[in-house]
Short mmCIF file of C-alpha atoms and ligand atoms in Angstrom, two decimals:
data_model
loop_
_atom_site.label_atom_id
_atom_site.label_comp_id
_atom_site.label_asym_id
_atom_site.label_seq_id
_atom_site.Cartn_x
_atom_site.Cartn_y
_atom_site.Cartn_z
CA MET A 84 0.00 0.00 0.00
CA ILE A 85 2.86 2.41 0.80
CA ASP A 86 4.38 1.78 -2.62
CA GLU A 87 1.04 2.37 -4.35
CA ALA A 88 0.72 5.71 -2.58
CA VAL A 89 4.29 6.64 -3.55
CA ALA A 90 3.50 5.75 -7.18
CA ALA A 91 0.33 7.89 -7.10
CA ILE A 92 2.30 10.89 -5.86
CA ARG A 93 5.10 10.32 -8.39
CA SER A 94 2.51 10.27 -11.18
CA ARG A 95 1.60 13.86 -10.20
CA THR A 96 5.06 15.31 -9.51
CA SER A 97 8.67 14.31 -10.02
CA LEU A 98 9.82 16.50 -7.13
CA GLN A 99 11.78 14.61 -4.50
CA PRO A 100 11.08 16.23 -1.12
CA ARG A 101 14.04 16.91 1.17
CA ALA A 102 11.71 17.40 4.11
CA ALA A 103 8.23 16.24 5.04
CA VAL A 104 6.27 18.83 7.00
CA VAL A 105 3.15 18.00 9.03
CA LEU A 106 0.92 20.95 9.86
CA GLY A 107 -1.14 20.84 13.03
CA SER A 108 -4.57 22.22 13.95
CA GLY A 109 -5.05 25.74 12.67
CA LEU A 110 -1.45 25.82 11.38
CA GLY A 111 -2.18 25.14 7.69
CA GLY A 112 -1.10 28.59 6.45
CA PHE A 113 2.47 27.49 5.78
CA ALA A 114 1.24 25.38 2.86
CA ASP A 115 -0.02 28.50 1.05
CA ARG A 116 3.57 29.70 0.79
CA VAL A 117 4.75 26.64 -1.11
CA GLU A 118 5.71 27.57 -4.70
CA ASP A 119 4.95 25.60 -7.86
CA ALA A 120 2.68 23.60 -5.60
CA VAL A 121 1.03 20.37 -6.65
CA ALA A 122 -1.90 19.87 -4.26
CA ILE A 123 -3.16 16.32 -3.97
CA PRO A 124 -6.30 15.65 -1.88
CA TYR A 125 -5.68 12.72 0.49
CA GLY A 126 -8.67 10.94 -1.08
CA GLU A 127 -6.72 10.65 -4.36
CA ILE A 128 -3.79 8.80 -2.76
CA PRO A 129 -4.40 5.04 -2.26
CA GLY A 130 -4.45 4.08 1.41
CA TRP A 131 -4.08 7.61 2.75
CA PRO A 132 -6.46 8.19 5.70
CA ALA A 133 -8.80 11.18 5.49
CA ALA A 134 -8.18 14.06 7.90
CA THR A 135 -11.49 14.62 9.64
CA ALA A 136 -10.35 16.80 12.55
CA ILE A 137 -11.49 20.43 12.61
CA GLY A 138 -8.78 22.75 11.26
CA HIS A 139 -7.20 19.99 9.11
CA SER A 140 -7.84 20.30 5.39
CA GLY A 141 -6.60 16.92 4.12
CA THR A 142 -4.28 17.88 1.28
CA LEU A 143 -0.72 16.92 0.44
CA VAL A 144 1.11 19.91 -1.01
CA VAL A 145 4.36 19.17 -2.84
CA GLY A 146 6.54 22.04 -4.03
CA ALA A 147 9.33 24.40 -3.04
CA PHE A 148 9.47 26.40 0.15
CA ALA A 149 12.32 28.88 0.52
CA GLY A 150 13.96 27.03 -2.37
CA VAL A 151 13.74 23.63 -0.64
CA PRO A 152 11.69 20.76 -2.08
CA VAL A 153 9.07 19.85 0.51
CA ALA A 154 6.02 17.65 0.91
CA VAL A 155 3.54 19.25 3.27
CA MET A 156 0.75 17.37 4.98
CA LYS A 157 -2.00 19.91 5.49
CA GLY A 158 -3.93 17.93 8.03
CA ARG A 159 -3.11 14.68 9.79
CA ALA A 160 -4.90 11.62 11.08
CA HIS A 161 -5.18 11.20 14.86
CA LEU A 162 -5.70 8.09 16.96
CA TYR A 163 -8.80 9.67 18.49
CA GLU A 164 -10.49 9.61 15.09
CA GLY A 165 -10.49 5.83 15.38
CA HIS A 166 -7.60 5.07 13.05
CA ALA A 167 -5.27 2.24 14.02
CA ALA A 168 -1.82 3.51 14.97
CA ASP A 169 -0.18 2.29 11.78
CA ARG A 170 -2.82 4.16 9.74
CA VAL A 171 -2.09 7.37 11.64
CA VAL A 172 1.51 7.27 10.37
CA PHE A 173 0.76 6.14 6.82
CA GLY A 174 1.52 9.58 5.37
CA VAL A 175 4.82 9.87 7.19
CA ARG A 176 5.90 6.47 5.89
CA VAL A 177 4.91 7.36 2.34
CA LEU A 178 6.86 10.62 2.46
CA GLY A 179 9.84 8.79 3.95
CA ARG A 180 9.71 6.32 1.04
CA LEU A 181 9.41 9.25 -1.34
CA GLY A 182 12.85 10.32 -0.14
CA ALA A 183 12.33 12.88 2.63
CA GLY A 184 15.28 12.73 5.02
CA THR A 185 13.78 14.97 7.68
CA LEU A 186 10.36 15.17 9.29
CA VAL A 187 9.22 18.53 10.61
CA VAL A 188 6.12 18.13 12.76
CA THR A 189 4.00 20.95 14.09
CA ASN A 190 1.13 20.72 16.52
CA ALA A 191 -1.22 22.67 18.71
CA CYS A 192 -0.88 21.80 22.38
CA GLY A 193 -1.76 22.74 25.91
CA GLY A 194 0.94 24.36 28.03
CA ILE A 195 1.64 22.85 31.44
CA ARG A 196 4.86 24.56 32.54
CA ALA A 197 4.24 27.84 34.35
CA ASP A 198 6.48 29.97 32.11
CA LEU A 199 4.50 29.06 28.97
CA SER A 200 1.75 31.25 27.52
CA PRO A 201 -0.80 30.80 24.72
CA GLY A 202 0.81 31.73 21.40
CA ASP A 203 4.29 30.49 22.38
CA LEU A 204 6.19 28.29 19.95
CA VAL A 205 8.12 25.57 21.79
CA LEU A 206 10.64 23.05 20.44
CA VAL A 207 9.84 19.51 21.50
CA SER A 208 12.92 18.04 23.18
CA ASP A 209 11.43 14.60 23.90
CA HIS A 210 8.08 12.92 24.32
CA LEU A 211 6.08 10.84 26.77
CA ASN A 212 3.88 8.43 24.87
CA LEU A 213 0.77 8.14 27.04
CA GLN A 214 -1.47 7.01 24.18
CA GLY A 215 -1.28 3.36 25.14
CA THR A 216 -0.22 2.23 21.69
CA SER A 217 2.50 2.68 19.09
CA PRO A 218 2.52 2.49 15.29
CA LEU A 219 5.38 0.00 15.63
CA VAL A 220 3.23 -2.62 17.41
CA GLY A 221 2.71 -5.76 15.32
CA PRO A 222 4.92 -7.65 12.91
CA ASN A 223 7.93 -5.52 12.02
CA ASP A 224 8.29 -4.46 8.40
CA ASP A 225 12.04 -4.86 8.02
CA THR A 226 11.98 -2.80 4.83
CA LEU A 227 10.95 0.20 6.95
CA GLY A 228 13.30 -0.21 9.89
CA PRO A 229 14.49 -2.39 12.77
CA ARG A 230 12.32 -4.21 15.33
CA PHE A 231 13.70 -2.21 18.27
CA PRO A 232 14.52 1.29 17.05
CA ASP A 233 16.50 3.59 19.35
CA MET A 234 14.66 6.71 20.54
CA THR A 235 17.52 8.38 22.42
CA ASN A 236 17.81 11.25 19.96
CA ALA A 237 14.25 11.13 18.63
CA TYR A 238 14.01 14.93 18.60
CA ASP A 239 17.33 15.55 16.93
CA ALA A 240 19.66 17.67 19.09
CA GLU A 241 21.46 19.14 16.06
CA LEU A 242 18.17 20.18 14.49
CA ARG A 243 17.10 21.77 17.77
CA ALA A 244 20.35 23.75 17.93
CA LEU A 245 19.72 24.83 14.34
CA ALA A 246 16.15 25.87 15.22
CA HIS A 247 17.42 27.98 18.14
CA ASP A 248 19.87 29.77 15.81
CA CYS A 249 17.08 30.37 13.32
CA ALA A 250 14.73 31.70 16.01
CA ALA A 251 17.39 34.18 17.07
CA ARG A 252 17.75 35.38 13.45
CA VAL A 253 14.06 36.23 13.28
CA ALA A 254 14.05 37.59 16.85
CA GLN A 255 11.74 34.91 18.21
CA SER A 256 12.02 33.35 21.61
CA LEU A 257 11.91 29.58 21.57
CA SER A 258 12.01 27.41 24.66
CA GLU A 259 12.07 23.61 24.77
CA GLY A 260 9.72 21.18 26.42
CA VAL A 261 8.72 17.55 26.78
CA TYR A 262 5.54 16.74 24.83
CA ALA A 263 3.11 14.32 26.44
CA ALA A 264 0.98 12.55 23.83
CA TRP A 265 -2.56 11.96 25.08
CA LEU A 266 -5.13 9.78 23.31
CA GLY A 267 -8.04 12.22 23.49
CA PRO A 268 -10.45 13.21 22.11
CA ALA A 269 -11.47 14.63 25.50
CA PHE A 270 -9.02 17.16 26.82
CA GLU A 271 -7.27 15.96 29.96
CA THR A 272 -8.71 16.34 33.43
CA PRO A 273 -6.87 18.63 35.87
CA ALA A 274 -5.76 15.50 37.78
CA GLU A 275 -4.32 14.04 34.58
CA ILE A 276 -2.45 17.27 33.94
CA ARG A 277 -0.98 17.11 37.46
CA MET A 278 0.07 13.52 36.71
CA ILE A 279 1.69 14.53 33.42
CA ARG A 280 3.52 17.39 35.12
CA THR A 281 4.83 14.95 37.75
CA LEU A 282 6.00 12.66 34.95
CA GLY A 283 7.97 15.51 33.39
CA GLY A 284 5.58 16.72 30.69
CA ASP A 285 5.64 20.41 29.78
CA LEU A 286 3.22 20.25 26.84
CA VAL A 287 0.25 18.04 26.10
CA GLY A 288 -1.40 17.18 22.82
CA MET A 289 -3.00 14.38 20.81
CA SER A 290 -0.54 13.82 17.97
CA THR A 291 3.17 13.87 17.08
CA ALA A 292 4.44 10.87 19.09
CA PRO A 293 3.16 8.24 16.58
CA GLU A 294 4.58 10.20 13.65
CA VAL A 295 7.98 10.61 15.29
CA LEU A 296 8.07 6.92 16.28
CA ALA A 297 7.39 5.93 12.66
CA ALA A 298 9.86 8.44 11.24
CA ARG A 299 12.67 7.40 13.60
CA HIS A 300 11.93 3.77 12.78
CA MET A 301 12.73 4.66 9.16
CA GLY A 302 15.79 6.70 10.14
CA LEU A 303 14.37 10.15 9.37
CA ARG A 304 15.64 13.02 11.49
CA CYS A 305 12.83 14.73 13.40
CA LEU A 306 12.12 18.27 14.48
CA ALA A 307 8.86 19.10 16.25
CA ILE A 308 7.53 22.57 16.98
CA SER A 309 4.52 22.97 19.25
CA CYS A 310 2.26 25.96 19.37
CA VAL A 311 0.84 26.46 22.85
CA THR A 312 -2.77 27.32 22.06
CA ASN A 313 -4.08 27.20 25.63
CA MET A 314 -2.97 26.46 29.14
CA ALA A 315 -3.68 22.82 30.01
CA ALA A 316 -6.74 21.83 32.05
CA GLY A 317 -6.82 23.14 35.60
CA ILE A 318 -3.88 25.53 35.18
CA LEU A 319 -6.23 28.49 34.75
CA PRO A 320 -9.71 28.73 36.32
CA GLU A 321 -11.44 28.40 32.96
CA PRO A 322 -12.50 25.59 30.60
CA ILE A 323 -10.63 24.82 27.36
CA ASP A 324 -12.42 26.12 24.29
CA PRO A 325 -11.54 24.14 21.12
CA GLU A 326 -12.55 27.11 18.93
CA HIS A 327 -10.05 29.24 20.80
CA VAL A 328 -7.37 26.61 20.18
CA LEU A 329 -7.79 27.16 16.43
CA VAL A 330 -7.84 30.97 16.77
CA VAL A 331 -4.58 31.03 18.74
CA GLY A 332 -3.01 28.58 16.28
CA ALA A 333 -4.02 30.83 13.39
CA GLN A 334 -2.47 33.84 15.14
CA ALA A 335 0.84 31.99 15.51
CA GLN A 336 0.99 30.84 11.87
CA ASP A 337 2.99 33.76 10.54
CA ARG A 338 5.65 33.34 13.23
CA LEU A 339 5.79 29.62 12.59
CA THR A 340 6.14 30.17 8.84
CA ALA A 341 8.89 32.76 9.37
CA LEU A 342 10.76 30.32 11.58
CA LEU A 343 10.38 27.46 9.10
CA ALA A 344 11.60 29.76 6.31
CA GLU A 345 14.89 30.04 8.23
CA ILE A 346 15.12 26.39 9.19
CA LEU A 347 14.22 24.55 5.97
CA PRO A 348 17.02 25.87 3.73
CA ARG A 349 19.52 24.80 6.41
CA LEU A 350 18.35 21.21 6.67
N1 HPA B 197 -4.65 19.11 25.45
C1 HPA B 197 -4.53 18.22 24.47
N2 HPA B 197 -4.43 18.57 23.20
C2 HPA B 197 -4.45 19.88 22.91
C3 HPA B 197 -4.60 20.86 23.89
C4 HPA B 197 -4.70 20.45 25.24
O1 HPA B 197 -4.83 21.26 26.18
N3 HPA B 197 -4.60 22.06 23.26
C5 HPA B 197 -4.45 21.81 21.93
N4 HPA B 197 -4.37 20.49 21.71
#
C-alpha cells in the first residue's frame, strides 16, 4: 500500500522532497507559501487516511518552500479519530519512502509549565507516549526499519540547535519542552495534567508521538515545533475552548512560517 501511494504521488510530480512537513490544527497557512505547488487531496492517494479533525484540510502539497523541495501534509490523522496507529503514520511512511530525510512536525498543544503562555512556539525536546499504543506494534516491516529502534535522539539535538539559531535570526524566543501525547479526544482532566507534570511533561497534545516513532523507525531526522494554544486543564480557572485553540493557532501561523523559512534551507 505504501508503494502504491508513492506511485500515485510520483505520477503527479517528479519532485523529491528533502523534508516532510506535518501541519497541526489551525497551522495550515504554511502550505499557502509553497511555490509551484502540486496539491493532492488525500482521497486521491491510495491508502491515505482522510483528515477529519477540525482545522485539518486533508491535502498533500508538494513544491518548493524557501527554495527547498518539501512535501507538506496539510492535516493529519489522529488516533482519536479511530484510526489504528499504523494508519495514523501512513503519510509519514509514504513521504519517507518518497525520499524525505527529515520530518518537521508541528502541533497545537496545551501548556503545562508555568512559564509558557498561549501563542508560544516551543521546540519539543522529547516525548512521553501516554497514548497506550504505538505504530510499531505488530509484525515488524524490516523494509521500513528495525524491530527495536532507538529513541535516544528522537528529537534531533542538532536540528534543535539549528532551530534555536534560526529563532534568534528572526528575533523569536523559543524554549524547549517535553511533549506528552494523550489519546483524546477529551481534553485531559486537571488530575491528569498534574500527573503529566509529575511525569515531566511540559506540553500536552493528541498527535506527534506516533509520527515521530514511525519516522525514527525509518531513520528520518525529526524536528517538532509545538504551538501552545491554551494552558492545560486546571492551570487556569477556565475551561478549554476548542474554537479558541484554532484561533490562537491561526495567530501563531505567521511566526511559525517565518521560523520554518529560516530552518528549511539549512536542513
Ligand atoms: N490538550 C490536548 N491537546 C491539545 C490541547 C490540550 O490542552 N490544546 C491543543 N491540543
